[in-house]
PDB file of C-alpha atoms in Angstrom:
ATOM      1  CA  UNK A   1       0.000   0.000   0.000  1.00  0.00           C
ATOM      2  CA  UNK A   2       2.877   2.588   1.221  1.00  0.00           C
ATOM      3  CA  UNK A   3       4.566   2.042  -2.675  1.00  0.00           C
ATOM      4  CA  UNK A   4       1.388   2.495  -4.267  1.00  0.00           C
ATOM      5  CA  UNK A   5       1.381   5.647  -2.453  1.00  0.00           C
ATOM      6  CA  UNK A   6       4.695   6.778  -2.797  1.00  0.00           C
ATOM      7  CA  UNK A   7       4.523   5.615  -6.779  1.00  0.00           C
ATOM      8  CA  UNK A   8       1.297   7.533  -7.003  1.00  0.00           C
ATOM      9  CA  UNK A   9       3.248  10.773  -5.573  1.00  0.00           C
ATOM     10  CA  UNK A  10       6.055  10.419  -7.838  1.00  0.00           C
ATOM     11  CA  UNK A  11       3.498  10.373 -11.112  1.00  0.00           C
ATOM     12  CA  UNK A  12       2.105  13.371  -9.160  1.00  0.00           C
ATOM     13  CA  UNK A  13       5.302  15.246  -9.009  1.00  0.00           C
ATOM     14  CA  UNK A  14       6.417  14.752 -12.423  1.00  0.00           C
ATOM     15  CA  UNK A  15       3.066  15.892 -13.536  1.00  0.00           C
ATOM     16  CA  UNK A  16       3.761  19.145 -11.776  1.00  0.00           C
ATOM     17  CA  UNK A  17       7.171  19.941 -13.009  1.00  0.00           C
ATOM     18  CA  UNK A  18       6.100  19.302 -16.227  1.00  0.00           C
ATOM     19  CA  UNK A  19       3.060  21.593 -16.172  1.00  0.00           C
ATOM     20  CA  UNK A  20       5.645  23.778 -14.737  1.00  0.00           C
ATOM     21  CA  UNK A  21       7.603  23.823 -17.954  1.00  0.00           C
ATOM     22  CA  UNK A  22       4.801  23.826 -19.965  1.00  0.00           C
ATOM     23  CA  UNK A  23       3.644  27.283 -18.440  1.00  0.00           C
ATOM     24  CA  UNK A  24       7.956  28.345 -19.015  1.00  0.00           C
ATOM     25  CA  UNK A  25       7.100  27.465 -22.310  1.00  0.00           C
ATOM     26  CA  UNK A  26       4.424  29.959 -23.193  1.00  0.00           C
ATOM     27  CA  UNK A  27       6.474  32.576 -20.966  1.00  0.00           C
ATOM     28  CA  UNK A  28       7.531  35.943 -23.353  1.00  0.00           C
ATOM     29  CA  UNK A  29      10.908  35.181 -24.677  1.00  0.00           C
ATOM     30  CA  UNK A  30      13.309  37.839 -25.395  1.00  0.00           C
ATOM     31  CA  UNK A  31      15.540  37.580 -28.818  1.00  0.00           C
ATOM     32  CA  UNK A  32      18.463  36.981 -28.039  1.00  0.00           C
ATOM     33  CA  UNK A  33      19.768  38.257 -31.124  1.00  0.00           C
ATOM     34  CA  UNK A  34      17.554  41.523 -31.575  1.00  0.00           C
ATOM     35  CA  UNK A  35      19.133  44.427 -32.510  1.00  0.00           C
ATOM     36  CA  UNK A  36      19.091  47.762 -30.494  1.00  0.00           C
ATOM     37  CA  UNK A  37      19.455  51.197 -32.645  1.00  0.00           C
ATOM     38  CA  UNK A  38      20.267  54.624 -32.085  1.00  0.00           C
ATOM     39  CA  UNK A  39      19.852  57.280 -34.898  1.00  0.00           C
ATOM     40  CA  UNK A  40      19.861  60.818 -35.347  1.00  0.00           C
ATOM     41  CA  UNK A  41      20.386  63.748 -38.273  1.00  0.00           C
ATOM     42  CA  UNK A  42      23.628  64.434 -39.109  1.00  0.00           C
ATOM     43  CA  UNK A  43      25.058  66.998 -37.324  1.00  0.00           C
ATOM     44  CA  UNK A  44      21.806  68.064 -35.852  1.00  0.00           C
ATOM     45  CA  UNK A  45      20.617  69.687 -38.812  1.00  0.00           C
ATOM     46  CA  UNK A  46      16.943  71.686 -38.803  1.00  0.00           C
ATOM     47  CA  UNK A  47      14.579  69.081 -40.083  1.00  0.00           C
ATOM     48  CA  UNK A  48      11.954  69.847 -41.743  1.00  0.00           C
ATOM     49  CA  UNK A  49       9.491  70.950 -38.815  1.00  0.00           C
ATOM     50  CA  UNK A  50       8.365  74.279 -38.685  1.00  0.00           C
ATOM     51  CA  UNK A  51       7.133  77.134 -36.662  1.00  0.00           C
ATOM     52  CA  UNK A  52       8.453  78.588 -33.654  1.00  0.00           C
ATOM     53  CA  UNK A  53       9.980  75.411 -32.017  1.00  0.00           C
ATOM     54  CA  UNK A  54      11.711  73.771 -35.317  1.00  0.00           C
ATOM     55  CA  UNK A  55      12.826  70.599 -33.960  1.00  0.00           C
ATOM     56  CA  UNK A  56      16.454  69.624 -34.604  1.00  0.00           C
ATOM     57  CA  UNK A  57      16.642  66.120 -34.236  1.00  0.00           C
ATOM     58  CA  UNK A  58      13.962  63.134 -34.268  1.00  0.00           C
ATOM     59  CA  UNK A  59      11.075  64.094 -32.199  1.00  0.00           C
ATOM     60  CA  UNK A  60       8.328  61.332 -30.359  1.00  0.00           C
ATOM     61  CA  UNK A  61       6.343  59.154 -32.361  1.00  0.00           C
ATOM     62  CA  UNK A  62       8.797  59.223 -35.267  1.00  0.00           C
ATOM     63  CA  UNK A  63       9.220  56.203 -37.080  1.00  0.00           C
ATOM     64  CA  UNK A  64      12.236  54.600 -39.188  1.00  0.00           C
ATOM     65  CA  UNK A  65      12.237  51.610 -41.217  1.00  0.00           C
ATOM     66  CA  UNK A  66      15.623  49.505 -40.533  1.00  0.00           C
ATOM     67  CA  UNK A  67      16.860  46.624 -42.973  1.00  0.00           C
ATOM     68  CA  UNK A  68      19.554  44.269 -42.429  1.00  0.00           C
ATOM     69  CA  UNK A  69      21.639  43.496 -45.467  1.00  0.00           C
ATOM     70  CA  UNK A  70      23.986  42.047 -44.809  1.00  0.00           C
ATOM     71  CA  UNK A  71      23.208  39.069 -47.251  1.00  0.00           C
ATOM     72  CA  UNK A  72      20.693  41.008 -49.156  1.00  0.00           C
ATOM     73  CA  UNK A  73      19.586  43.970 -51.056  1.00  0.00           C
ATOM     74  CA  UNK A  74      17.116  46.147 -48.851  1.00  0.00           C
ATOM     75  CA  UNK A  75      14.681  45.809 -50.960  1.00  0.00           C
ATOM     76  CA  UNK A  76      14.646  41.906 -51.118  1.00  0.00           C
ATOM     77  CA  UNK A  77      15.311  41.072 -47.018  1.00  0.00           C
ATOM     78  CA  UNK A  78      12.835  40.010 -44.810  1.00  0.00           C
ATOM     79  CA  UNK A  79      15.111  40.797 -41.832  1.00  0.00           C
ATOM     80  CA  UNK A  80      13.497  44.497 -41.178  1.00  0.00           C
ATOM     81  CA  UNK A  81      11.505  46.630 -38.527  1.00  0.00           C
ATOM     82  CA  UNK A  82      10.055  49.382 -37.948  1.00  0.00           C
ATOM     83  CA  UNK A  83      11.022  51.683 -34.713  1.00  0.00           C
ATOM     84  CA  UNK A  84       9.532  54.123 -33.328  1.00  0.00           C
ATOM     85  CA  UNK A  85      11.113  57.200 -31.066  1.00  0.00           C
ATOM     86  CA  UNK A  86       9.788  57.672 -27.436  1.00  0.00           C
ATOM     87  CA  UNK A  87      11.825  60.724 -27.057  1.00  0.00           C
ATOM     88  CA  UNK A  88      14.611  59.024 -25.282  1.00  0.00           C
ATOM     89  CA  UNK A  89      14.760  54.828 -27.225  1.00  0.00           C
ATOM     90  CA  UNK A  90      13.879  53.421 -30.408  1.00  0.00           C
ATOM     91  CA  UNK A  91      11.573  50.085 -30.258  1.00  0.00           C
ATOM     92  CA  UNK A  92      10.797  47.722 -32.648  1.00  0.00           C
ATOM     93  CA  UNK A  93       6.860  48.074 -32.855  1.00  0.00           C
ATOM     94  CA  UNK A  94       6.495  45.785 -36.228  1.00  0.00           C
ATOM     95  CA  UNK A  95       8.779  43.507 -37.840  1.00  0.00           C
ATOM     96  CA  UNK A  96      11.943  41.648 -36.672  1.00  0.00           C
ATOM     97  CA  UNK A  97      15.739  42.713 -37.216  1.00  0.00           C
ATOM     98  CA  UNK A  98      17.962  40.168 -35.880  1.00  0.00           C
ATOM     99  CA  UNK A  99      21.663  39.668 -36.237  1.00  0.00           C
ATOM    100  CA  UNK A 100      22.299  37.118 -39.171  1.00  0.00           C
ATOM    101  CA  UNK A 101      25.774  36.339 -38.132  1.00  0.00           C
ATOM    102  CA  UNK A 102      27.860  36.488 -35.193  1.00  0.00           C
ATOM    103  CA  UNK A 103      29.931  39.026 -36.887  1.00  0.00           C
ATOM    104  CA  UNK A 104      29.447  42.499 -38.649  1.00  0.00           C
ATOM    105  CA  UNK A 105      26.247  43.429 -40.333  1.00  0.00           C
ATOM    106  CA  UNK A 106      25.220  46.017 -42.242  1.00  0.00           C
ATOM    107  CA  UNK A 107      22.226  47.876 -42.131  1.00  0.00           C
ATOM    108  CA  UNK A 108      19.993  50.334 -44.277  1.00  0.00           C
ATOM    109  CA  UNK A 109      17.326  53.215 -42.328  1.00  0.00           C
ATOM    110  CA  UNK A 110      14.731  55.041 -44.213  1.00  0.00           C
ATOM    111  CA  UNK A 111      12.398  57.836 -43.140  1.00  0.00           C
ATOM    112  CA  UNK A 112       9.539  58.074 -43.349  1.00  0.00           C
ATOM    113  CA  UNK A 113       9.210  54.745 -42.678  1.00  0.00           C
ATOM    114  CA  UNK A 114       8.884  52.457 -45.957  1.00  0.00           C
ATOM    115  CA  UNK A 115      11.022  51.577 -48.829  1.00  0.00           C
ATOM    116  CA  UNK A 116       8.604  52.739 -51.475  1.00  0.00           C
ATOM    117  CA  UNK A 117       8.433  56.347 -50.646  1.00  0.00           C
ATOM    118  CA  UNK A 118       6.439  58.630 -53.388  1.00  0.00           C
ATOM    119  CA  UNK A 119       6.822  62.719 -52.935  1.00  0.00           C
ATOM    120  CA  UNK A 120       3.721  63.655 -51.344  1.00  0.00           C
ATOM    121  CA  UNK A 121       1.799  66.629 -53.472  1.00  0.00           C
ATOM    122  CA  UNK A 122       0.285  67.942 -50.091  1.00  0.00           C
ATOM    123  CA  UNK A 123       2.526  69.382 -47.816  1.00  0.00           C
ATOM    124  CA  UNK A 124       0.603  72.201 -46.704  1.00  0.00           C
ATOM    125  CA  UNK A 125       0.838  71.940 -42.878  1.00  0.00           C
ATOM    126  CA  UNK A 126       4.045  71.441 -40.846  1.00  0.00           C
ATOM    127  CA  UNK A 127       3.416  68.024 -40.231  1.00  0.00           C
ATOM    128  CA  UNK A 128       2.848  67.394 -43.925  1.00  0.00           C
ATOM    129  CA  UNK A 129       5.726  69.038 -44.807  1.00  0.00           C
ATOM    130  CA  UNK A 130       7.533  66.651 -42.428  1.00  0.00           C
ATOM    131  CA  UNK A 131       6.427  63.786 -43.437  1.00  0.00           C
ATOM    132  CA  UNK A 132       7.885  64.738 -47.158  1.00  0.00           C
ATOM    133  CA  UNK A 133      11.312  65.179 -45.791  1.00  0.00           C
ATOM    134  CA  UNK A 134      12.958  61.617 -47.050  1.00  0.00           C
ATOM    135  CA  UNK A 135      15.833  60.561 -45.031  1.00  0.00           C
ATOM    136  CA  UNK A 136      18.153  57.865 -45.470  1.00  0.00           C
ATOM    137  CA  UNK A 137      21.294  56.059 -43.285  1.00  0.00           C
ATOM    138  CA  UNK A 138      23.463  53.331 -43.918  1.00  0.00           C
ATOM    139  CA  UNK A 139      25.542  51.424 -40.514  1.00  0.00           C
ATOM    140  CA  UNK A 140      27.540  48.852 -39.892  1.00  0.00           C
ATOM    141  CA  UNK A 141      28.115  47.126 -36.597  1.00  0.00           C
ATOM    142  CA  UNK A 142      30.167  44.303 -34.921  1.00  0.00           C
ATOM    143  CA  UNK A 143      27.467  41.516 -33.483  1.00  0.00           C
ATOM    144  CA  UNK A 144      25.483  42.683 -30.372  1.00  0.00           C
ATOM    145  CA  UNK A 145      26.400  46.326 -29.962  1.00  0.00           C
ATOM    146  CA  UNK A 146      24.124  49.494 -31.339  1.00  0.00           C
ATOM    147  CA  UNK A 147      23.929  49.692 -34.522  1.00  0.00           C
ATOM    148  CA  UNK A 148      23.976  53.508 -34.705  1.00  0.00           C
ATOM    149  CA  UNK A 149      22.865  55.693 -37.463  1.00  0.00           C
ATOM    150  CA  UNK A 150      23.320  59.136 -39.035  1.00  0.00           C
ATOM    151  CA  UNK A 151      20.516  60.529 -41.020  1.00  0.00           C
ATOM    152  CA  UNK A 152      21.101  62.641 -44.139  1.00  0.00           C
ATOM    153  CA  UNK A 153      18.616  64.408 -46.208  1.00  0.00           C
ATOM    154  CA  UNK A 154      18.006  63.111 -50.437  1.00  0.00           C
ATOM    155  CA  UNK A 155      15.303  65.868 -51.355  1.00  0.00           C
ATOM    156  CA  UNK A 156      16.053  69.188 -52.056  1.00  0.00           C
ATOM    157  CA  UNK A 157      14.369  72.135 -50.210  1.00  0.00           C
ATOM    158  CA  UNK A 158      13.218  75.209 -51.411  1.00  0.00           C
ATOM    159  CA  UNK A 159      11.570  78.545 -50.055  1.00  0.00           C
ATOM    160  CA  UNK A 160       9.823  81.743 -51.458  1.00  0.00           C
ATOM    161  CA  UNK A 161       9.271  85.059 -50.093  1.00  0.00           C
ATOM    162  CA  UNK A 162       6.764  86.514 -51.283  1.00  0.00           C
ATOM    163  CA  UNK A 163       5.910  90.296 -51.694  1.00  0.00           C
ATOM    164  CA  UNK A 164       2.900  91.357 -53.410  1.00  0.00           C
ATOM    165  CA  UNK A 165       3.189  94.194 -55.266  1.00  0.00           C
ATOM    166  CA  UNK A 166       0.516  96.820 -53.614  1.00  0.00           C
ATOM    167  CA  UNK A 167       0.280  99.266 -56.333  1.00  0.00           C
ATOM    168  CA  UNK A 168      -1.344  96.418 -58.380  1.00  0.00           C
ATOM    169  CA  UNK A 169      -3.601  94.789 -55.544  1.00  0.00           C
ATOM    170  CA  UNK A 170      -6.141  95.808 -52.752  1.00  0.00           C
ATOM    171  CA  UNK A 171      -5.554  95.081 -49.155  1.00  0.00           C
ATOM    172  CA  UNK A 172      -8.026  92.230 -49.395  1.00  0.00           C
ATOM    173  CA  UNK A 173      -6.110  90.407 -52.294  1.00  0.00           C
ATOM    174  CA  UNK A 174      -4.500  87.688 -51.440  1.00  0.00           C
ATOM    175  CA  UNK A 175      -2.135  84.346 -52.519  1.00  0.00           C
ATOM    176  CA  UNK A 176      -4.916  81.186 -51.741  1.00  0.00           C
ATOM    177  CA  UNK A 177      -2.404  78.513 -52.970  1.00  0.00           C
ATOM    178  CA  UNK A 178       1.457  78.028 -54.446  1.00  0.00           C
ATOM    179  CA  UNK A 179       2.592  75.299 -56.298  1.00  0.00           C
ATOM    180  CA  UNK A 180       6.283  73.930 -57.218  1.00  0.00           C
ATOM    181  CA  UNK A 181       6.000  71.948 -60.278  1.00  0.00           C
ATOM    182  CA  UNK A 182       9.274  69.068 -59.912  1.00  0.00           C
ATOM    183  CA  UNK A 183      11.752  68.377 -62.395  1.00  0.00           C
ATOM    184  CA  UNK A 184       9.240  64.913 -63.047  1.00  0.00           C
ATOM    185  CA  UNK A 185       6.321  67.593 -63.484  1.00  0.00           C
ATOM    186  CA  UNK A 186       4.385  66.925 -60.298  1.00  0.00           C
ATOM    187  CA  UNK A 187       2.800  69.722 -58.855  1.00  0.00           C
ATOM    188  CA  UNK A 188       3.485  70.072 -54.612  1.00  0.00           C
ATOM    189  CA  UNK A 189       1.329  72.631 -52.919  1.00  0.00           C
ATOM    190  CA  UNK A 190       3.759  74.529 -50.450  1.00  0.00           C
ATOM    191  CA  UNK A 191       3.355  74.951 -46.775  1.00  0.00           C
ATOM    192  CA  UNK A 192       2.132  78.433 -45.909  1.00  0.00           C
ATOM    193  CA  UNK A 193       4.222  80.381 -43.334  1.00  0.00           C
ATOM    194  CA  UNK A 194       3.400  84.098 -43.222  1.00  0.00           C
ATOM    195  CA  UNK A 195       5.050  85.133 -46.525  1.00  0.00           C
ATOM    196  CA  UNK A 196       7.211  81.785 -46.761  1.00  0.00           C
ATOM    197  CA  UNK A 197       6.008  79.205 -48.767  1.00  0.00           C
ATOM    198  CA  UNK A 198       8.098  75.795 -48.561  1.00  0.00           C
ATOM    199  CA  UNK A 199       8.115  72.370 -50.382  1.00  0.00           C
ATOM    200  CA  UNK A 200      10.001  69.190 -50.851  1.00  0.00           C
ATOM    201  CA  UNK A 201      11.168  68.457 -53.917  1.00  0.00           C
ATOM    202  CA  UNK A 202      13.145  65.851 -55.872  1.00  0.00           C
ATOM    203  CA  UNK A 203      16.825  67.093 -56.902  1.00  0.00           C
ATOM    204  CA  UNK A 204      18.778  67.436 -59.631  1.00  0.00           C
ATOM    205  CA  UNK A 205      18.101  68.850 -63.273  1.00  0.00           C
ATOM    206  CA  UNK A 206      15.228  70.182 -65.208  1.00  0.00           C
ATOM    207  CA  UNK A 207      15.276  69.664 -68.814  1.00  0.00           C
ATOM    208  CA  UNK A 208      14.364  72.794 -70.232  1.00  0.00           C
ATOM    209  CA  UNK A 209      13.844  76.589 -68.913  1.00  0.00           C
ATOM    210  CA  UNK A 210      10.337  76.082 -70.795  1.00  0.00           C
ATOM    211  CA  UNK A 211       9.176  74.154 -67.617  1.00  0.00           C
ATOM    212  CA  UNK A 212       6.933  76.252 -65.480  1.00  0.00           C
ATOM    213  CA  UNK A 213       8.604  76.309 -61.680  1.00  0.00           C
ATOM    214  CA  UNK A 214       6.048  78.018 -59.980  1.00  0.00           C
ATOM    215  CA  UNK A 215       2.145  78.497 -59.998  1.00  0.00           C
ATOM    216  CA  UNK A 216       0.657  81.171 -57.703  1.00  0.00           C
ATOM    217  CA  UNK A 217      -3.294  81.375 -57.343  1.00  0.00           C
ATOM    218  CA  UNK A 218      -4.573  84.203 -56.525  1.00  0.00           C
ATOM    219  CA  UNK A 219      -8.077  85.027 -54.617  1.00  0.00           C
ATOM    220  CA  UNK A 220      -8.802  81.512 -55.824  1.00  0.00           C
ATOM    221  CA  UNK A 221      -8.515  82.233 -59.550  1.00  0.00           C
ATOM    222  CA  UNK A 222      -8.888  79.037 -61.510  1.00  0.00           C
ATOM    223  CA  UNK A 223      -5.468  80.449 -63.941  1.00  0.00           C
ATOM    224  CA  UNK A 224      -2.429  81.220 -61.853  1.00  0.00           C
ATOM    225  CA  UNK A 225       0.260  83.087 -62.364  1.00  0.00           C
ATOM    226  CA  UNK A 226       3.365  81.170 -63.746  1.00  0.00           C
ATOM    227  CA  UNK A 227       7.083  81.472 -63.717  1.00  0.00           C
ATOM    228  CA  UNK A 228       9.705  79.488 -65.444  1.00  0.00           C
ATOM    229  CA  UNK A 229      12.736  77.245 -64.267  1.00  0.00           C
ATOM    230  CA  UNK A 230      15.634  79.806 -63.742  1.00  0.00           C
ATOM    231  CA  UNK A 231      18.038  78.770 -65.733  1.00  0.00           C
ATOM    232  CA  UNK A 232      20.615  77.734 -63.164  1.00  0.00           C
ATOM    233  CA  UNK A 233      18.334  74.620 -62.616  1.00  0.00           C
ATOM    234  CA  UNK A 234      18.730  73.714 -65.954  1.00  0.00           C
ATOM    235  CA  UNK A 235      20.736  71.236 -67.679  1.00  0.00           C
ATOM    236  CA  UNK A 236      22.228  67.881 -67.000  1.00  0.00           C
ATOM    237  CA  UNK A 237      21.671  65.077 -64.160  1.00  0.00           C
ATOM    238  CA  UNK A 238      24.361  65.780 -61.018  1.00  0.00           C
ATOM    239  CA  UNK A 239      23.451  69.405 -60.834  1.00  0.00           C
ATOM    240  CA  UNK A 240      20.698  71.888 -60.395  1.00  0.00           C
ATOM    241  CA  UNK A 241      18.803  71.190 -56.735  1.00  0.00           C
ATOM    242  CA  UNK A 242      21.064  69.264 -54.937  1.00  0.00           C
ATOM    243  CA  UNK A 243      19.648  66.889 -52.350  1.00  0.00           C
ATOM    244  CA  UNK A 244      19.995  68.231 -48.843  1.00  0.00           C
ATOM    245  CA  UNK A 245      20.530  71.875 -49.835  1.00  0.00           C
ATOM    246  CA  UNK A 246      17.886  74.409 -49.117  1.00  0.00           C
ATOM    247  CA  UNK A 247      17.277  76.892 -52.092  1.00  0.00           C
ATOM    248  CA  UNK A 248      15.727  80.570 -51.382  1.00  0.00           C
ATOM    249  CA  UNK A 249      13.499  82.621 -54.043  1.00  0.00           C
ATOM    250  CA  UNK A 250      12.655  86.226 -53.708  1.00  0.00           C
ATOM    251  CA  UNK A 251       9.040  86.308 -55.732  1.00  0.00           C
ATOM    252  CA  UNK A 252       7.388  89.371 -56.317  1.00  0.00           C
ATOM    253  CA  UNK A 253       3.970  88.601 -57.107  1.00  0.00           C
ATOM    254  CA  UNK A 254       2.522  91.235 -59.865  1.00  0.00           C
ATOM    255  CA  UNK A 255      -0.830  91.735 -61.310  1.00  0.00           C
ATOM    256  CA  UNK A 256       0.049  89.933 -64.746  1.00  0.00           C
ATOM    257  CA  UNK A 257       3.825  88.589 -63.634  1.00  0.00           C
ATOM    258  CA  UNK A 258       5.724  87.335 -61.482  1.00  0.00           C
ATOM    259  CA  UNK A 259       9.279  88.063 -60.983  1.00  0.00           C
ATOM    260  CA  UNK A 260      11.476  85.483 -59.099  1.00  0.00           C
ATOM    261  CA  UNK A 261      15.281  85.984 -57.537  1.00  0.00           C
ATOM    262  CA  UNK A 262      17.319  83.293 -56.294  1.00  0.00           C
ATOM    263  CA  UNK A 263      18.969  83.856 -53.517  1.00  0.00           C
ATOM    264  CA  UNK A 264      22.524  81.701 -53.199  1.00  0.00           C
ATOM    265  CA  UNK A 265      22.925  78.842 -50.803  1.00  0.00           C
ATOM    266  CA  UNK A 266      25.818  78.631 -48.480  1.00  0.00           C
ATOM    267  CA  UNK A 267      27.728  75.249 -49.081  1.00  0.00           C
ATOM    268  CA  UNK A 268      29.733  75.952 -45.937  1.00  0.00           C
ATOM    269  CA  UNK A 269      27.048  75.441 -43.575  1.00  0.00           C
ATOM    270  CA  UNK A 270      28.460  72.191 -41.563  1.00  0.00           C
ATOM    271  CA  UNK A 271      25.695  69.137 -42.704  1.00  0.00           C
ATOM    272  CA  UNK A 272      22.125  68.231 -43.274  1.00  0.00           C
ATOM    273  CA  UNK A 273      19.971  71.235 -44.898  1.00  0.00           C
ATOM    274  CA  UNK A 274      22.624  73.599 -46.508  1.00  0.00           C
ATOM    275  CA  UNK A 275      21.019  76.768 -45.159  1.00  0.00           C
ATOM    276  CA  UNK A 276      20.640  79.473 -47.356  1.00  0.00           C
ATOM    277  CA  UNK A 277      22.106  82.709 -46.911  1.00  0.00           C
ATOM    278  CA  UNK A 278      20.007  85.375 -44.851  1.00  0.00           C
ATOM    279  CA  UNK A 279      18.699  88.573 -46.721  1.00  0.00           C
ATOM    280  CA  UNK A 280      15.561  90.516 -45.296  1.00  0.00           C
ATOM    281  CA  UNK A 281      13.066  91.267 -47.618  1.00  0.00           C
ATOM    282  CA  UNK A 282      12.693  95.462 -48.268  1.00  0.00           C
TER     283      UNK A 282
END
């Protein structure tokens, strides 16, 4: 009777160490061979944010796409996430990107936060605007440290400053809409900031100083205004609007013209957007 007991117990106990691992089964695992990011703009550039509190670096709720290649092309890998920015740590929120050797990998970022990234042709709020502002980083690390990267900007940037011409219009006239028409002939409606208007657009070359640049609407007018390519932006690919460079136009905005003066960029500014040179309007 006493063995049939103690046998009895036994079957008992092994029962309950094996429900035990059962339930350690089913218990969250952590990846051992995640990978932990950092990333930031080079050289804490202005992104494109703007208003009174332009951010300089990623802000919350930002999100990056991350792709390991280190045995294949970004667009072909499977091994990708994308993280989002808390303000302080970037976490994997969809995806997986794990360490395919014990060695060094290397790694691809893109913001925003996809591989097939179209220029938006509404950027007419900041956030808009942002959202335009393609970024991409390449890293490498050695296996299980922080793969850490540097963001640089592949769109151009461009501004005008607008004065109306009063002699030709009334105090209640007024710009309802500006366009930049791309070297690819889409048409981006700018972000309005008092008399700044800003857009995104893709770099390099336009073919011919036939292209219309600019289209400003006036008092809703169904015909804008229109003003060609300036000629310095035209010509061959590896020139004209050079990705990460922001470009500056004077445009005086007549009656039946409008008048546009570039103002030069300074290629000594250290990283990210180029700045362009500072002039107050008169």
């Amino acid at each position: 009777m006493r063995r049939k007991i103690t046998n009895a117990a036994i079957a008992l106990l092994t029962l309950g160490f094996a429900a035990c691992s059962q339930e350690e089964d089913f218990a969250p695992q952590i990846d051992s061979d995640a990978v932990r990011i950092s990333a930031t703009i080079a050289n804490l550039a202005t992104r494109v944010t703007y208003g009174d509190e332009g951010a300089t670096d990623f802000v919350s709720d930002d999100e990056i796409l991350v792709v390991n290649t280190h045995s294949a092309e970004a667009a072909n890998s499977e091994n990708r996430a994308v993280f989002a920015y808390d303000g302080t740590n970037w976490t994997a929120t969809s995806g997986k990107l794990l360490w395919e050797e014990k060695t060094t990998n290397t790694f691809e970022a893109y913001y925003p936060a996809t591989l097939d990234y179209t220029l938006p042709t509404d950027q007419s709020t900041s956030d808009k605007l942002a959202a335009a502002d393609r970024m991409e980083a390449q890293a490498e690390a050695d296996f299980d440290t922080e793969v850490q990267f540097e963001f640089e900007h592949v769109m151009a940037k461009v501004t005008f400053r607008i004065t109306i011409i009063g002699t030709e219009f009334t105090a209640t006239d007024k710009i309802t809409a500006l366009k930049v028409v791309t070297n690819d002939g889409i048409e981006v409606i700018t972000y309005a900031n008092g008399n700044s208007y800003t857009a995104i657009i893709t770099p390099y070359w336009y073919t011919s100083a036939d292209e219309t640049f600019v289209k400003v609407y006036m008092n809703n007018d169904e015909e804008p205004l229109t003003v060609k390519v300036p000629a310095d932006f035209v010509g061959e690919e590896g020139g004209g609007f050079l990705p990460g460079t922001h470009y500056t136009f004077y445009l005086k905005v007549g009656k039946n013209k409008l008048t546009l003066t570039p103002v030069g960029t300074d290629t000594d500014f250290p990283g990210g957007w180029k700045n362009d040179s500072e002039v107050d309007l008169k």
